Amino acid sequence: MTITLQHYLVLSLVLFTIGTIGVVVRRNALIIFMSIELMLNAVNITFLAFSRWLGLADGQMIVFFVLAVAAAEAAVGLGIVIAVFRNKATVYVDDLRLLKG
Amino acid sequence: MMPTDWSIVLNLSLPWIVVFAAATVTLLASASARLRTSPLVALTALAGIITAFVLSWQQWISGSGPIIATLAFDRLSSFGWLLILGIAALTILMSFSYLQDRHAGHPEYYALLLFSAIGMGVLISGYDLITIFIGLETMSVAIYALAGFFRERPQGNEAALKYFLTGAFASAFLLFGIAFLFGTTGTTDVGMIAAQQNQVLSSDLRSSFLFGLAMLVIGFGFKVAAVPFHAWAPDVYDGAPTPITAFMATAVKVAAFIAFLRIASAVLVLTGVLWEHLAWGLAVATMLVGNLAAIAQDNIKRMLAYSSIAHAGYLLVAFTALAQDPTGLSRGILFYLVAYLLMTLGAFAVVTATQETGEAADINLLAGLSKRRPWAAAMLALFLFSLTGFPPTIGFFGKYYLFLGTVKAGFIWLVVIALLNSAISAYYYLRPIVVMYFHEPRETEEKHALPLASPLVAVIAITAISVFLFGLLPTNLLAIVEHSVMAFLQ
């Protein structure tokens, strides 16, 4: 059996969906963040699969941009999680309910 | 592809380089203990912004530049960048006394503000989906940090975490959309996607292409806080430092909407009735939820957050009709953005003034403001009247041009719904005015407040004069806006 574009797309859709469900269902800020990273990596698989299918190197270059942005986001995001943990000693988003209207 | 002439790129992006240099100098100043609390830092940031403002003003006057590589240096870019620089300058003025009152003169604050402004410039000029994504992230990552800048404040932490998680979630959707557009057209260039669109839409890639577009709209929907992607906005606007809330409510919306305008008028409108139905639904939901939820708010920052959601809804009304009359409606959208940013910045500046050295923003704290600070109260009343859309303020003409264009394009019922929403909005916009002028202050309130810091007064004065002046003479601004949109549509 040869692996075609469809296989990769299905894989990335499945990973993206798992990530989305993780963000919606889980309450631990770190797990939510991991789920977002899973979504971003699912996107990377899509880019690579399309890049290979189209025979263009653009998609592979874009993946590096995505990785760099994800790293920057991780730095700031984990910093915010640490600030929250210092104040509240929790990383569960349900415990954060000061802001309500 | 033509080889890129980098000297032209360097020349055209000089305003960004100036801002970047100012941000770097500001950041370096944080290493010195003496400079950390010095007003010189804010002045450096301000000087960078003003230099960049003059440079881009010259660029605007010299007309539309070319699209080079992935950036469009047209008049729309220069105009949007002028708006962003103006907002950044006013935010710095607003922040100066805010930070001093809280004994926090951190240079990082100004550096992050400038970095975020550069991201917005890239977002506005981006003519390639990946460049737009990079600009969006540069803007957002800096603002995540700014929202939680006072890291000892639990409310600030909470706001930053919520903004970060929803923002990163949204950018994953945006990126997934870009991946599918890339896959179906083989390019991420906005112009080339538009050129191939009709061919793709009639091939068997149609559903993948539309899926990509839908994901792209979801990503932008989060950034401009359109319903149903708005849930983060009230919490984040409430918990962030007030000048940063003002920056988020104005600059982020302006940048995201101008980038969205570029994409919508090139790509989305070609899907015809599909886009019209989607935008119709988004616009109506955003207006209704924004306005109805704003009524229930007792916190003025949350109220303004829902009001900014409602205003995003009014803008989406014009996006619905964009295919029928691109020039007229782009003009209306841009004019409305100017009106919206002036009155919102002004309102937040007065809120900053009433917060004194605290953080509370309860609406009842405004009681007796007309006696304590008669000028601030009068100006807040002006901004709130303008947000409602009373003549002769800029808010009235903003809505007038926006809705007139939409009616001409044939969307009469949509405009009727929008006008009914404006009527609802009068209820919650007038409530702070009633509280300010007719409610007695509590005993503990001091009768005479200290004079306001002069930078803050300057912000209130600049925005109030603009709101009033452009309300009396809207045609001058309209002409500028018209020149800005002409080039990018050709």
PDB file of C-alpha atoms in Angstrom, chain A residues 9 12-13 16 20 23-24 29 32-33 36 39-40 42-43 46-47 50-51 53-54 56 58-59 62 65-66 69 72-73 76-77 80-81 83-84 86-88 93 96-101, chain B residues 130 133-134 137 141 144-145 151-155 157-162 164-165 167-169 171-173 175-176 178-180 182-184 186-188 205 211 215 235-236 238-239 297 302:
ATOM      1  CA  LEU A   9      -4.290  14.855   5.610  1.00  0.00           C
ATOM      2  CA  SER A  12      -3.240  15.809  10.533  1.00  0.00           C
ATOM      3  CA  LEU A  13      -7.015  16.286  10.790  1.00  0.00           C
ATOM      4  CA  PHE A  16      -5.838  18.668  15.026  1.00  0.00           C
ATOM      5  CA  THR A  20      -9.031  20.948  19.788  1.00  0.00           C
ATOM      6  CA  VAL A  23      -8.208  22.519  24.665  1.00  0.00           C
ATOM      7  CA  VAL A  24     -11.954  22.416  25.229  1.00  0.00           C
ATOM      8  CA  ALA A  29      -3.333  25.178  31.716  1.00  0.00           C
ATOM      9  CA  ILE A  32      -4.264  22.946  27.291  1.00  0.00           C
ATOM     10  CA  PHE A  33      -1.008  24.429  26.104  1.00  0.00           C
ATOM     11  CA  ILE A  36      -2.365  23.747  21.286  1.00  0.00           C
ATOM     12  CA  MET A  39      -2.667  21.458  16.844  1.00  0.00           C
ATOM     13  CA  LEU A  40       0.279  23.479  15.545  1.00  0.00           C
ATOM     14  CA  ALA A  42      -0.820  18.891  12.962  1.00  0.00           C
ATOM     15  CA  VAL A  43      -0.698  22.035  10.825  1.00  0.00           C
ATOM     16  CA  THR A  46      -0.425  19.437   6.542  1.00  0.00           C
ATOM     17  CA  PHE A  47       2.109  21.920   5.195  1.00  0.00           C
ATOM     18  CA  PHE A  50       0.976  19.555   0.598  1.00  0.00           C
ATOM     19  CA  SER A  51       4.517  20.700  -0.070  1.00  0.00           C
ATOM     20  CA  TRP A  53       2.356  16.730  -3.185  1.00  0.00           C
ATOM     21  CA  LEU A  54       2.741  20.057  -5.020  1.00  0.00           C
ATOM     22  CA  LEU A  56       7.105  23.034  -3.904  1.00  0.00           C
ATOM     23  CA  ASP A  58       7.551  26.677   0.178  1.00  0.00           C
ATOM     24  CA  GLY A  59       5.640  24.502   2.606  1.00  0.00           C
ATOM     25  CA  ILE A  62       6.781  27.762   6.246  1.00  0.00           C
ATOM     26  CA  PHE A  65       8.331  29.889  10.588  1.00  0.00           C
ATOM     27  CA  VAL A  66       5.633  28.003  12.466  1.00  0.00           C
ATOM     28  CA  VAL A  69       6.537  31.278  16.334  1.00  0.00           C
ATOM     29  CA  ALA A  72       8.209  32.311  21.031  1.00  0.00           C
ATOM     30  CA  GLU A  73       4.659  31.606  22.160  1.00  0.00           C
ATOM     31  CA  VAL A  76       5.769  33.883  26.851  1.00  0.00           C
ATOM     32  CA  GLY A  77       3.012  31.394  27.658  1.00  0.00           C
ATOM     33  CA  ILE A  80       2.507  33.615  32.229  1.00  0.00           C
ATOM     34  CA  VAL A  81       1.725  30.176  33.693  1.00  0.00           C
ATOM     35  CA  ALA A  83       3.310  34.054  37.170  1.00  0.00           C
ATOM     36  CA  VAL A  84      -0.133  32.550  37.774  1.00  0.00           C
ATOM     37  CA  ARG A  86       3.317  32.059  42.003  1.00  0.00           C
ATOM     38  CA  ASN A  87       0.194  34.022  42.903  1.00  0.00           C
ATOM     39  CA  LYS A  88      -2.404  31.307  43.134  1.00  0.00           C
ATOM     40  CA  VAL A  93      -8.125  27.365  34.797  1.00  0.00           C
ATOM     41  CA  LEU A  96      -9.149  31.412  38.051  1.00  0.00           C
ATOM     42  CA  ARG A  97     -12.413  33.247  38.424  1.00  0.00           C
ATOM     43  CA  LEU A  98     -11.679  36.726  39.647  1.00  0.00           C
ATOM     44  CA  LEU A  99     -12.911  38.233  36.417  1.00  0.00           C
ATOM     45  CA  LYS A 100     -16.632  37.782  36.024  1.00  0.00           C
ATOM     46  CA  GLY A 101     -19.411  40.045  34.833  1.00  0.00           C
TER      47      GLY A 101
ATOM     48  CA  ILE B 130       2.500  33.730   6.151  1.00  0.00           C
ATOM     49  CA  PHE B 133       0.545  35.318  10.348  1.00  0.00           C
ATOM     50  CA  ILE B 134       4.007  36.447  11.504  1.00  0.00           C
ATOM     51  CA  GLU B 137       1.888  36.692  16.226  1.00  0.00           C
ATOM     52  CA  VAL B 141       2.861  37.693  21.844  1.00  0.00           C
ATOM     53  CA  TYR B 144       0.005  38.609  26.066  1.00  0.00           C
ATOM     54  CA  ALA B 145       2.920  39.810  28.153  1.00  0.00           C
ATOM     55  CA  ARG B 151       2.648  40.179  37.641  1.00  0.00           C
ATOM     56  CA  GLU B 152       1.749  40.499  41.313  1.00  0.00           C
ATOM     57  CA  ARG B 153      -1.865  41.248  40.367  1.00  0.00           C
ATOM     58  CA  PRO B 154      -3.923  38.025  40.222  1.00  0.00           C
ATOM     59  CA  GLN B 155      -6.459  39.689  37.895  1.00  0.00           C
ATOM     60  CA  ASN B 157      -2.312  37.015  35.557  1.00  0.00           C
ATOM     61  CA  GLU B 158      -5.741  35.634  34.864  1.00  0.00           C
ATOM     62  CA  ALA B 159      -6.307  38.033  31.967  1.00  0.00           C
ATOM     63  CA  ALA B 160      -2.919  37.213  30.446  1.00  0.00           C
ATOM     64  CA  LEU B 161      -3.455  33.452  30.743  1.00  0.00           C
ATOM     65  CA  LYS B 162      -6.921  33.601  29.210  1.00  0.00           C
ATOM     66  CA  PHE B 164      -2.724  33.652  25.721  1.00  0.00           C
ATOM     67  CA  LEU B 165      -4.648  30.370  25.636  1.00  0.00           C
ATOM     68  CA  GLY B 167      -5.019  33.601  21.204  1.00  0.00           C
ATOM     69  CA  ALA B 168      -2.755  30.596  20.628  1.00  0.00           C
ATOM     70  CA  PHE B 169      -5.831  28.397  20.014  1.00  0.00           C
ATOM     71  CA  SER B 171      -3.706  31.111  15.644  1.00  0.00           C
ATOM     72  CA  ALA B 172      -3.679  27.323  15.255  1.00  0.00           C
ATOM     73  CA  PHE B 173      -6.997  27.631  13.387  1.00  0.00           C
ATOM     74  CA  LEU B 175      -2.611  28.466  10.378  1.00  0.00           C
ATOM     75  CA  PHE B 176      -4.646  25.366   9.541  1.00  0.00           C
ATOM     76  CA  ILE B 178      -3.489  28.902   5.569  1.00  0.00           C
ATOM     77  CA  ALA B 179      -2.211  25.325   5.134  1.00  0.00           C
ATOM     78  CA  PHE B 180      -5.306  24.321   3.158  1.00  0.00           C
ATOM     79  CA  PHE B 182      -1.576  26.737   0.296  1.00  0.00           C
ATOM     80  CA  GLY B 183      -2.374  23.137  -0.528  1.00  0.00           C
ATOM     81  CA  THR B 184      -5.185  23.950  -2.946  1.00  0.00           C
ATOM     82  CA  GLY B 186       0.135  26.215  -4.315  1.00  0.00           C
ATOM     83  CA  THR B 187       0.831  29.716  -3.029  1.00  0.00           C
ATOM     84  CA  THR B 188       0.327  31.882   0.062  1.00  0.00           C
ATOM     85  CA  LEU B 205     -10.461  21.025  -4.589  1.00  0.00           C
ATOM     86  CA  PHE B 211     -12.534  24.722   4.493  1.00  0.00           C
ATOM     87  CA  MET B 215     -10.593  28.364   9.240  1.00  0.00           C
ATOM     88  CA  ASP B 235     -12.274  39.106  30.998  1.00  0.00           C
ATOM     89  CA  VAL B 236      -9.072  40.171  29.287  1.00  0.00           C
ATOM     90  CA  ASP B 238     -11.170  43.849  32.571  1.00  0.00           C
ATOM     91  CA  GLY B 239      -7.992  42.312  33.995  1.00  0.00           C
ATOM     92  CA  GLN B 297     -22.355  45.177  33.058  1.00  0.00           C
ATOM     93  CA  ARG B 302     -16.310  45.256  30.826  1.00  0.00           C
TER      94      ARG B 302
END
